[in-house]
Amino acid sequence: MVEPSNDLQRHLQLLGEQFAERLAQELPELANKAQQLQQADDQNSQRQHLLSLRDQLHKLAGAAGTFGFVSLGQGARELEQQAIRWLDALQQEQQGLHDLIAGLHQLSQQQFHIELAQENPHATPKTSKSNSATHRIYILEDEPAIGENMRLTLSNFGYQAEHFTRIADLDAALQQQLPDALVIDVNLPDEAQTGLNYAAALQQRLDEPLPLLVITTQDDFATQLQAVRAGAMGFFSKPVDIPQLENRLERCFAQQYGEPYRVLIVDDDRELASRYSLVLRGANMLVEALNDPADIFSHMRTFNPEVVLLDVNMPGCTGPELAQIIRLNDEWLRVPIIYLSAETDITRQMSALLKAGDDFVTKPISDNALVAAVFARAQRARLLSNALSRDSLTGLLKHADIKEQVAIELERALRGGSQASVVMLDIDHFKKVNDSYGHPAGDNVIRALANLLRQRLRRVDSLGRYGGEEFLAVLPECPPDQALRIIDEIRQRFADLRFIVEGTEFAVTLSAGISCTDAEISASELLERADRALYAAKEAGRDRVCQAD
């Protein structure tokens, strides 16, 4: 859930006040350390004091700018660079040291105030939205038969679809309620403007653009370019293969309404880590923050982050060292690591990235930039993870993973005294589809069934592609009679779908078998019973659902 803006701003303001209180202690400490540095009587002692000062100035440079103390952050950064130059010099000059000490005294005595209003994190795109059971789709198609067929087919997939033949009617509906997506025909001969011109103007009026899918008889470059400029996320030539269009809708909604991204922040600066956490949570991300790098293993295993944000300079274990520890574990190789540091030296940044890491973000960073950087990496990481752990054609669990879910739900059902149903589904005469219409058409049929199952089943249900045209569903806390009603409704909706290949329309059916957990059954026996019930449905004539004896 996205934190309300006023609550978020109140918490950010509180953190800013805490940081200001911290400055009241840290700035006098800088003056004391400058005095100790001035009194040091040998280069070795001077070097030790300077190393401590450099680390403190580095943290101050990053944190001050983030909390809005811009001048303080810039001053601390300049003094940090002076300290680094003195430490790196082959022959240290006392004049450089005197200049640094004078700068430290000057910095510690100045009065600093917040100079920069913090951005509202809610101006950034959210990683997900609150999901509704049924997505509302508005269709603008001037040909009644085509539009009505599209409406009915999308309704079979579980969408709340409404069809409009005129722009004026669609405008009136938009005034009452915004949809979750728009499907618009480019060619509207009876209108004063094209569908794309209307869509582009509409998107400009909205606070947040709607997912837009375009249908047209023209698939030339100029039309597709205009569609992209109007914000189109899908482009389909007539006659439209509606299951393909629905598959694109499914992908759009998966990105918009998916689970929040998980982000782990590792920073020994508690106020800074808290601030980053608040900003990212305000963008609807799940965030955990830890201040001790030694706790990394438990957080990585239990939280399973999709992005790790690391501070570079931490006592006891630096960011690059921690990144290398993470990379020692194969299970975390896919997790992007972003360094978040006040380090501006390109050579040091590249050194950190070469050891382990994927990106380097320099403090201070605006709220919008932080959210954008994390969002881009998390989105890419999830896509990669899904590509490796899920079936590439359907996005469902692979064979081994869905079988594991059967065992998990069986154990849970026995422990809780509930019933779970296991459903084996198979597309009837699938070989004929491939032989008659080609393998791409067969793939489209498989995707359509996968999307229909996703639409009609619950979030707690598990879905997997068991192999070829066969699917497996695990329905926890679902007695067999209830499972039968649900799966039979899906069977009917699937039979009502129409697929189009080179102008030829065809339909496909499915058969299914259902088994149910009990105290005397194992996971493998549960699967065998569902498979036998599926075979019985095939033997009885297909296009039906049977329960195991």
Coordinates of C-alpha atoms in Angstrom, one line a residue:
M1 CA 0.0 0.0 0.0
V2 CA 1.3 3.4 -0.9
E3 CA 1.9 5.6 2.2
P4 CA -0.4 8.8 2.1
S5 CA 1.6 11.8 0.9
N6 CA 1.0 13.9 4.1
D7 CA 2.2 11.0 6.3
L8 CA 5.2 10.5 4.2
Q9 CA 6.1 14.2 4.3
R10 CA 5.6 14.3 8.0
H11 CA 8.0 11.4 8.5
L12 CA 10.6 12.9 6.2
Q13 CA 10.4 16.2 8.0
L14 CA 10.9 14.3 11.3
L15 CA 14.0 12.6 9.9
G16 CA 15.3 16.0 8.7
E17 CA 14.8 17.4 12.2
Q18 CA 16.8 14.5 13.7
F19 CA 19.6 15.1 11.2
A20 CA 19.7 18.8 12.2
E21 CA 20.1 17.7 15.8
R22 CA 22.9 15.4 14.7
L23 CA 24.6 18.3 13.0
A24 CA 24.6 20.2 16.3
Q25 CA 26.8 17.5 17.7
E26 CA 28.9 16.6 14.6
L27 CA 30.0 20.1 13.6
P28 CA 31.6 20.9 17.0
E29 CA 33.3 17.4 16.7
L30 CA 34.8 18.5 13.4
A31 CA 36.3 21.6 15.2
N32 CA 37.7 19.3 18.0
K33 CA 39.2 16.9 15.4
A34 CA 40.7 19.9 13.5
Q35 CA 42.3 21.0 16.8
Q36 CA 43.7 17.5 17.4
L37 CA 45.1 17.5 13.8
Q38 CA 46.7 20.8 14.4
Q39 CA 48.4 19.6 17.6
A40 CA 49.7 16.3 16.0
D41 CA 53.5 16.5 16.0
D42 CA 54.4 13.8 13.4
Q43 CA 53.2 12.8 10.0
N44 CA 52.0 9.3 11.2
S45 CA 49.8 10.9 13.8
Q46 CA 48.6 13.5 11.3
R47 CA 47.7 10.7 8.9
Q48 CA 45.6 8.8 11.4
H49 CA 43.6 12.0 12.3
L50 CA 43.2 12.8 8.6
L51 CA 41.8 9.3 7.8
S52 CA 39.2 9.7 10.5
L53 CA 38.3 13.2 9.3
R54 CA 38.1 12.0 5.7
D55 CA 35.6 9.3 6.6
Q56 CA 33.5 11.7 8.6
L57 CA 33.5 14.4 5.9
H58 CA 32.6 11.8 3.3
K59 CA 29.5 10.7 5.2
L60 CA 28.6 14.4 5.9
A61 CA 28.9 15.3 2.2
G62 CA 26.4 12.6 1.2
A63 CA 23.9 12.9 4.0
A64 CA 23.8 16.8 4.2
G65 CA 22.8 17.2 0.6
T66 CA 20.2 14.5 0.8
F67 CA 18.5 16.2 3.8
G68 CA 18.6 19.6 2.0
F69 CA 21.7 21.2 3.5
V70 CA 23.3 21.8 0.1
S71 CA 26.0 24.3 1.1
L72 CA 27.1 22.1 4.0
G73 CA 27.3 19.1 1.7
Q74 CA 29.4 21.0 -0.8
G75 CA 31.7 22.4 1.8
A76 CA 32.2 18.9 3.3
R77 CA 33.0 17.4 -0.1
E78 CA 35.6 20.1 -0.9
L79 CA 37.3 19.5 2.5
E80 CA 37.1 15.7 1.9
Q81 CA 38.9 16.1 -1.5
Q82 CA 41.6 18.3 0.2
A83 CA 42.1 15.5 2.8
I84 CA 42.4 12.9 0.1
R85 CA 44.9 14.9 -1.9
W86 CA 47.1 15.3 1.2
L87 CA 46.9 11.6 2.1
D88 CA 47.7 10.6 -1.5
A89 CA 50.6 13.0 -1.9
L90 CA 54.1 11.5 -2.0
Q91 CA 55.4 14.5 -0.1
Q92 CA 53.0 16.2 2.3
E93 CA 53.1 20.0 2.4
Q94 CA 52.3 21.7 5.7
Q95 CA 50.6 24.6 4.0
G96 CA 48.0 22.2 2.5
L97 CA 47.3 20.8 6.0
H98 CA 47.0 24.3 7.5
D99 CA 44.4 25.2 4.7
L100 CA 42.4 22.1 5.5
I101 CA 42.4 22.9 9.3
A102 CA 41.3 26.4 8.6
G103 CA 38.5 25.1 6.4
L104 CA 37.4 22.7 9.1
H105 CA 37.1 25.4 11.7
Q106 CA 35.2 27.6 9.2
L107 CA 32.8 24.8 8.3
S108 CA 32.1 23.9 12.0
Q109 CA 31.3 27.5 12.9
Q110 CA 28.9 28.3 10.1
Q111 CA 25.1 28.3 10.5
F112 CA 23.4 26.0 7.9
H113 CA 19.8 25.8 6.9
I114 CA 17.7 23.6 4.6
E115 CA 18.0 25.3 1.2
L116 CA 16.2 22.8 -1.0
A117 CA 12.6 21.7 -0.8
Q118 CA 12.5 18.0 -1.0
E119 CA 10.7 16.5 -4.0
N120 CA 7.4 14.7 -3.5
P121 CA 8.2 11.0 -4.2
H122 CA 4.6 10.6 -5.4
A123 CA 5.5 12.5 -8.5
T124 CA 7.4 9.4 -9.6
P125 CA 5.8 6.4 -11.2
K126 CA 4.7 3.8 -8.8
T127 CA 6.0 0.2 -9.0
S128 CA 2.5 -1.2 -8.6
K129 CA -1.1 -0.2 -8.0
S130 CA -3.8 -1.7 -5.9
N131 CA -5.2 -4.6 -7.9
S132 CA -8.8 -5.1 -8.5
A133 CA -10.5 -8.4 -9.3
T134 CA -11.7 -7.3 -12.7
H135 CA -9.9 -4.9 -15.1
R136 CA -12.1 -2.5 -17.0
I137 CA -11.3 -2.1 -20.7
Y138 CA -12.8 0.5 -23.0
I139 CA -12.9 -0.4 -26.7
L140 CA -13.4 2.3 -29.4
E141 CA -14.3 0.5 -32.6
D142 CA -16.7 1.9 -35.2
E143 CA -17.7 -1.4 -36.7
P144 CA -20.3 -2.8 -34.3
A145 CA -19.8 -6.5 -35.1
I146 CA -16.0 -6.4 -34.6
G147 CA -16.3 -4.3 -31.4
E148 CA -19.0 -6.6 -29.9
N149 CA -17.0 -9.7 -30.7
M150 CA -13.9 -8.2 -29.0
R151 CA -16.0 -7.2 -26.0
L152 CA -17.5 -10.7 -25.6
T153 CA -14.1 -12.4 -26.0
L154 CA -12.4 -10.2 -23.5
S155 CA -15.3 -10.8 -21.1
N156 CA -14.7 -14.5 -21.4
F157 CA -11.2 -13.8 -20.2
G158 CA -12.6 -12.1 -17.2
Y159 CA -12.3 -8.5 -18.1
Q160 CA -15.1 -5.9 -17.7
A161 CA -15.1 -4.7 -21.3
E162 CA -17.3 -1.9 -22.8
H163 CA -17.6 -1.2 -26.5
F164 CA -18.1 2.3 -28.0
T165 CA -18.6 3.1 -31.7
R166 CA -18.2 6.9 -31.3
I167 CA -15.7 9.2 -29.7
A168 CA -18.4 11.2 -28.0
D169 CA -19.8 8.1 -26.3
L170 CA -16.3 7.1 -25.1
D171 CA -15.7 10.6 -23.8
A172 CA -18.9 10.5 -21.8
A173 CA -17.9 7.2 -20.2
L174 CA -14.4 8.6 -19.4
Q175 CA -16.1 11.4 -17.5
Q176 CA -17.8 8.9 -15.3
Q177 CA -15.0 6.4 -14.7
L178 CA -11.5 5.8 -16.1
P179 CA -10.7 2.3 -17.4
D180 CA -7.6 0.3 -16.7
A181 CA -6.8 0.2 -20.4
L182 CA -7.9 1.5 -23.8
V183 CA -8.2 -0.4 -27.1
I184 CA -8.7 2.1 -30.0
D185 CA -9.1 1.6 -33.7
V186 CA -7.0 4.0 -35.8
N187 CA -9.5 4.3 -38.6
L188 CA -12.7 6.1 -37.7
P189 CA -14.1 7.3 -41.1
D190 CA -17.2 9.0 -39.5
E191 CA -15.1 11.0 -37.0
A192 CA -13.3 14.4 -37.5
Q193 CA -10.1 12.9 -36.2
T194 CA -8.2 9.6 -36.3
G195 CA -8.2 7.2 -33.3
L196 CA -4.5 8.0 -32.8
N197 CA -5.0 11.7 -32.7
Y198 CA -7.8 11.3 -30.2
A199 CA -5.7 8.9 -28.1
A200 CA -2.7 11.3 -28.1
A201 CA -4.9 14.2 -27.0
L202 CA -6.6 12.1 -24.3
Q203 CA -3.3 10.9 -22.8
Q204 CA -2.2 14.6 -22.5
R205 CA -5.3 15.4 -20.5
L206 CA -4.8 12.6 -18.0
D207 CA -2.7 12.8 -14.8
E208 CA -1.3 9.4 -15.7
P209 CA -1.4 7.8 -19.1
L210 CA -3.5 4.7 -19.6
P211 CA -2.2 1.5 -21.2
L212 CA -3.2 1.9 -24.9
L213 CA -3.6 -0.9 -27.5
V214 CA -4.1 0.1 -31.1
I215 CA -5.9 -1.8 -33.9
T216 CA -5.7 -0.8 -37.5
T217 CA -5.7 -1.9 -41.2
Q218 CA -2.5 0.0 -41.7
D219 CA 0.7 -1.5 -40.3
D220 CA 3.2 0.8 -42.0
F221 CA 6.1 2.5 -40.3
A222 CA 4.5 5.9 -40.1
T223 CA 1.4 4.5 -38.4
Q224 CA 3.4 2.6 -35.9
L225 CA 5.6 5.6 -35.1
Q226 CA 2.4 7.7 -34.5
A227 CA 1.1 4.9 -32.3
V228 CA 4.3 4.9 -30.2
R229 CA 4.1 8.7 -29.9
A230 CA 0.5 8.3 -28.6
G231 CA 1.8 6.0 -25.9
A232 CA 0.7 2.7 -27.5
M233 CA 1.9 -0.5 -25.7
G234 CA 0.4 -2.8 -28.3
F235 CA -0.2 -2.7 -32.1
F236 CA -2.5 -5.1 -33.9
S237 CA -3.5 -5.5 -37.5
K238 CA -7.0 -6.4 -38.5
P239 CA -8.5 -9.0 -38.4
V240 CA -7.4 -8.9 -34.8
D241 CA -6.4 -12.1 -33.1
I242 CA -8.1 -11.2 -29.8
P243 CA -6.3 -13.8 -27.6
Q244 CA -3.0 -12.2 -28.8
L245 CA -4.4 -8.8 -27.8
E246 CA -5.4 -10.2 -24.4
N247 CA -1.9 -11.6 -23.9
R248 CA -0.6 -8.0 -24.4
L249 CA -3.1 -6.7 -21.9
E250 CA -2.0 -9.4 -19.4
R251 CA 1.6 -8.2 -19.8
C252 CA 0.7 -4.6 -19.3
F253 CA -1.2 -5.4 -16.1
A254 CA 1.5 -7.7 -14.8
Q255 CA 3.9 -4.8 -14.9
Q256 CA 1.4 -2.3 -13.4
Y257 CA -0.2 -4.4 -10.8
G258 CA 2.5 -6.8 -9.9
E259 CA 3.9 -7.4 -6.4
P260 CA 6.0 -4.5 -5.0
Y261 CA 9.7 -4.7 -5.7
R262 CA 11.8 -5.7 -2.7
V263 CA 14.8 -3.5 -1.9
L264 CA 17.5 -4.1 0.8
I265 CA 19.5 -1.0 2.0
V266 CA 22.8 -1.5 3.8
D267 CA 24.1 1.8 5.3
D268 CA 25.7 2.4 8.7
D269 CA 24.1 5.9 8.7
R270 CA 20.8 5.2 10.3
E271 CA 19.1 8.5 9.5
L272 CA 20.1 8.2 5.8
A273 CA 19.0 4.6 5.6
S274 CA 15.6 5.6 7.2
R275 CA 15.1 8.4 4.7
Y276 CA 15.8 6.2 1.7
S277 CA 13.5 3.6 3.1
L278 CA 10.7 6.1 3.4
V279 CA 11.1 7.5 -0.1
L280 CA 11.1 4.0 -1.7
R281 CA 8.1 2.9 0.4
G282 CA 6.4 6.0 -0.7
A283 CA 6.9 4.6 -4.3
N284 CA 5.2 1.4 -3.1
M285 CA 8.3 -0.7 -2.7
L286 CA 9.0 -3.2 0.1
V287 CA 12.1 -2.1 1.9
E288 CA 14.3 -3.5 4.6
A289 CA 17.3 -1.5 6.0
L290 CA 20.2 -2.9 8.0
N291 CA 23.1 -1.0 9.5
D292 CA 25.5 -3.9 10.3
P293 CA 26.9 -5.6 7.2
A294 CA 27.4 -8.8 9.2
D295 CA 23.6 -9.3 9.2
I296 CA 23.5 -9.6 5.4
F297 CA 23.0 -13.4 5.2
S298 CA 19.8 -13.5 7.2
H299 CA 18.2 -10.6 5.4
M300 CA 19.2 -12.0 1.9
R301 CA 17.6 -15.4 2.7
T302 CA 14.4 -14.3 4.5
F303 CA 13.7 -11.1 2.5
N304 CA 15.0 -12.3 -0.9
P305 CA 15.6 -8.7 -2.2
E306 CA 15.4 -7.9 -5.9
V307 CA 17.9 -5.0 -5.5
V308 CA 20.6 -4.2 -2.9
L309 CA 21.6 -0.6 -2.2
L310 CA 25.1 -0.4 -0.6
D311 CA 27.0 2.4 1.0
V312 CA 30.6 2.3 -0.1
N313 CA 32.4 3.5 3.1
M314 CA 31.3 1.5 6.1
P315 CA 33.5 0.6 9.1
G316 CA 34.6 -3.0 9.4
C317 CA 33.4 -4.0 5.9
T318 CA 33.3 -1.7 2.9
G319 CA 30.5 -1.7 0.3
P320 CA 32.7 -3.4 -2.4
E321 CA 33.8 -6.0 0.1
L322 CA 30.2 -6.8 1.1
A323 CA 29.2 -6.9 -2.6
Q324 CA 31.9 -9.5 -3.2
I325 CA 30.6 -11.6 -0.3
I326 CA 27.1 -11.5 -1.8
R327 CA 28.6 -12.6 -5.2
L328 CA 30.3 -15.6 -3.6
N329 CA 26.8 -17.1 -3.3
D330 CA 25.4 -18.4 -6.6
E331 CA 21.8 -18.0 -5.4
W332 CA 22.3 -14.2 -5.3
L333 CA 24.2 -13.7 -8.6
R334 CA 21.1 -12.3 -10.3
V335 CA 20.5 -9.6 -7.6
P336 CA 21.6 -6.2 -8.8
I337 CA 23.9 -4.2 -6.5
I338 CA 23.8 -0.4 -6.6
Y339 CA 26.4 1.6 -4.7
L340 CA 25.0 4.7 -3.1
S341 CA 27.9 7.0 -2.1
A342 CA 29.2 10.5 -2.0
E343 CA 32.3 9.2 -3.8
T344 CA 32.8 11.3 -6.9
D345 CA 36.2 10.0 -8.1
I346 CA 35.6 8.0 -11.3
T347 CA 38.6 5.8 -10.8
R348 CA 37.3 4.7 -7.3
Q349 CA 33.8 4.2 -8.7
M350 CA 35.0 2.0 -11.5
S351 CA 37.2 0.0 -9.0
A352 CA 34.1 -0.7 -6.9
L353 CA 32.1 -1.8 -9.9
L354 CA 34.8 -4.0 -11.2
K355 CA 35.0 -5.9 -7.9
A356 CA 31.3 -6.5 -7.7
G357 CA 28.3 -4.3 -8.5
D358 CA 26.0 -3.1 -11.2
D359 CA 25.6 0.6 -10.8
F360 CA 27.0 3.6 -8.9
V361 CA 24.7 6.4 -7.8
T362 CA 26.3 9.5 -6.3
K363 CA 24.9 11.2 -3.1
P364 CA 23.2 13.5 -2.7
I365 CA 20.4 12.1 -4.9
S366 CA 16.9 13.5 -5.4
D367 CA 14.0 11.4 -4.4
N368 CA 12.8 11.0 -8.0
A369 CA 16.2 9.9 -9.2
L370 CA 16.6 7.4 -6.4
V371 CA 13.2 5.8 -7.2
A372 CA 13.9 5.8 -10.9
A373 CA 17.3 4.1 -10.4
V374 CA 16.0 1.4 -8.1
F375 CA 12.8 0.9 -10.2
A376 CA 14.8 0.3 -13.4
R377 CA 17.1 -2.2 -11.8
A378 CA 14.4 -4.0 -9.9
Q379 CA 12.2 -4.3 -13.0
R380 CA 15.0 -5.7 -15.0
A381 CA 15.9 -8.2 -12.2
R382 CA 12.4 -9.5 -12.0
L383 CA 12.1 -9.9 -15.7
L384 CA 15.4 -11.9 -15.7
S385 CA 14.3 -14.0 -12.7
N386 CA 11.0 -14.8 -14.3
A387 CA 12.7 -15.7 -17.5
L388 CA 14.9 -18.2 -15.6
S389 CA 12.4 -19.6 -13.2
R390 CA 9.2 -19.6 -15.2
D391 CA 8.1 -21.0 -18.5
S392 CA 9.1 -18.6 -21.3
L393 CA 5.9 -19.0 -23.3
T394 CA 3.3 -18.7 -20.6
G395 CA 5.0 -17.1 -17.6
L396 CA 3.7 -19.9 -15.4
L397 CA 5.8 -22.1 -13.1
K398 CA 7.9 -24.8 -14.7
H399 CA 7.3 -28.5 -14.3
A400 CA 9.5 -29.1 -11.2
D401 CA 8.3 -25.9 -9.4
I402 CA 4.6 -26.7 -9.8
K403 CA 5.1 -30.3 -8.7
E404 CA 6.8 -28.9 -5.6
Q405 CA 3.7 -26.7 -5.0
V406 CA 1.6 -29.9 -4.9
A407 CA 3.7 -31.3 -2.1
I408 CA 3.7 -27.9 -0.2
E409 CA -0.1 -27.5 -0.4
L410 CA -0.7 -31.2 0.5
E411 CA 1.3 -30.7 3.7
R412 CA -0.4 -27.4 4.5
A413 CA -3.9 -29.0 3.9
L414 CA -3.1 -32.0 6.2
R415 CA -1.7 -29.7 8.9
G416 CA -4.6 -27.3 8.8
G417 CA -7.4 -29.9 8.3
S418 CA -8.5 -28.3 5.0
Q419 CA -8.9 -29.7 1.5
A420 CA -6.9 -28.7 -1.5
S421 CA -7.6 -29.7 -5.1
V422 CA -5.2 -30.5 -7.9
V423 CA -6.3 -30.0 -11.5
M424 CA -4.6 -31.4 -14.6
L425 CA -5.7 -29.7 -17.8
D426 CA -5.0 -30.6 -21.4
I427 CA -5.8 -28.9 -24.7
D428 CA -7.9 -31.2 -26.9
H429 CA -6.5 -32.3 -30.3
F430 CA -3.6 -29.9 -29.9
K431 CA -1.5 -31.7 -32.5
K432 CA -4.2 -30.8 -35.1
V433 CA -3.9 -27.1 -34.2
N434 CA -0.2 -27.2 -34.9
D435 CA -0.6 -29.3 -38.1
S436 CA -3.4 -27.2 -39.5
Y437 CA -2.4 -23.6 -38.5
G438 CA 1.3 -23.9 -37.6
H439 CA 3.3 -23.9 -34.3
P440 CA 3.0 -20.1 -33.8
A441 CA -0.8 -20.5 -33.7
G442 CA -0.4 -23.4 -31.2
D443 CA 1.8 -21.2 -29.0
N444 CA -0.9 -18.5 -29.1
V445 CA -3.5 -21.1 -27.9
I446 CA -1.3 -22.1 -25.1
R447 CA -0.7 -18.5 -24.0
A448 CA -4.5 -17.8 -24.2
L449 CA -5.3 -20.7 -21.8
A450 CA -2.5 -19.6 -19.4
N451 CA -3.9 -16.1 -19.3
L452 CA -7.5 -17.3 -18.9
L453 CA -6.4 -19.5 -15.9
R454 CA -4.6 -16.5 -14.4
Q455 CA -7.6 -14.3 -14.8
R456 CA -10.2 -16.8 -13.4
L457 CA -8.2 -18.4 -10.5
R458 CA -7.2 -16.8 -7.2
R459 CA -3.9 -15.3 -6.2
V460 CA -3.4 -18.1 -3.7
D461 CA -3.7 -20.7 -6.4
S462 CA -0.6 -22.0 -8.1
L463 CA -0.3 -22.5 -11.9
G464 CA 2.2 -24.3 -13.9
R465 CA 2.9 -25.6 -17.4
Y466 CA 3.3 -29.3 -16.8
G467 CA 4.5 -30.0 -20.3
G468 CA 3.6 -29.3 -23.9
E469 CA -0.1 -28.4 -23.9
E470 CA -0.7 -29.8 -20.4
F471 CA -1.2 -27.5 -17.3
L472 CA -1.4 -28.1 -13.6
A473 CA -3.2 -26.0 -11.1
V474 CA -3.1 -26.3 -7.3
L475 CA -6.1 -24.8 -5.4
P476 CA -5.6 -24.6 -1.6
E477 CA -8.7 -24.6 0.7
C478 CA -10.9 -25.6 -2.3
P479 CA -13.1 -28.8 -2.0
P480 CA -13.5 -30.9 -5.2
D481 CA -17.1 -29.8 -5.9
Q482 CA -16.0 -26.1 -5.8
A483 CA -13.0 -26.9 -8.0
L484 CA -15.3 -28.6 -10.4
R485 CA -17.5 -25.5 -10.8
I486 CA -14.5 -23.2 -11.2
I487 CA -12.7 -25.4 -13.8
D488 CA -15.9 -26.1 -15.7
E489 CA -16.5 -22.4 -16.1
I490 CA -13.0 -22.0 -17.4
R491 CA -13.6 -24.8 -19.8
Q492 CA -16.7 -23.1 -21.2
R493 CA -15.0 -19.7 -21.5
F494 CA -12.0 -21.3 -23.3
A495 CA -14.3 -23.1 -25.8
D496 CA -15.9 -19.7 -26.6
L497 CA -12.6 -18.1 -27.6
R498 CA -12.0 -17.6 -31.3
F499 CA -8.5 -17.7 -32.8
I500 CA -7.6 -16.2 -36.2
V501 CA -4.8 -17.3 -38.5
E502 CA -4.5 -15.7 -41.9
G503 CA -8.2 -14.9 -41.9
T504 CA -9.3 -18.4 -40.8
E505 CA -11.1 -18.6 -37.5
F506 CA -11.0 -21.7 -35.2
A507 CA -11.9 -22.7 -31.7
V508 CA -10.3 -25.2 -29.3
T509 CA -11.5 -27.1 -26.2
L510 CA -9.9 -28.5 -23.1
S511 CA -10.3 -31.5 -20.8
A512 CA -9.5 -31.6 -17.1
G513 CA -9.2 -34.0 -14.2
I514 CA -9.5 -33.1 -10.5
S515 CA -8.1 -34.9 -7.4
C516 CA -8.4 -33.8 -3.8
T517 CA -6.2 -34.2 -0.7
D518 CA -6.9 -36.6 2.1
A519 CA -5.0 -38.1 4.9
E520 CA -4.1 -41.3 3.1
I521 CA -2.5 -39.8 -0.1
S522 CA 0.9 -38.7 -1.1
A523 CA 1.8 -35.9 -3.6
S524 CA 2.7 -38.3 -6.3
E525 CA -0.6 -40.2 -5.8
L526 CA -2.5 -36.9 -5.9
L527 CA -1.0 -36.2 -9.3
E528 CA -1.7 -39.7 -10.5
R529 CA -5.4 -39.4 -9.6
A530 CA -5.7 -36.1 -11.4
D531 CA -4.0 -37.6 -14.4
R532 CA -6.4 -40.6 -14.4
A533 CA -9.4 -38.2 -14.1
L534 CA -8.0 -36.3 -17.1
Y535 CA -7.7 -39.5 -19.0
A536 CA -11.3 -40.4 -18.1
A537 CA -12.5 -36.9 -19.5
K538 CA -10.6 -37.6 -22.7
E539 CA -12.2 -41.1 -23.0
A540 CA -15.7 -39.7 -22.4
G541 CA -15.4 -37.5 -25.5
R542 CA -13.2 -34.6 -24.4
D543 CA -14.3 -31.0 -23.6
R544 CA -15.3 -31.9 -20.1
V545 CA -14.1 -32.0 -16.5
C546 CA -14.0 -35.2 -14.4
Q547 CA -13.3 -35.8 -10.7
A548 CA -11.1 -38.6 -9.5
D549 CA -12.9 -41.6 -7.9

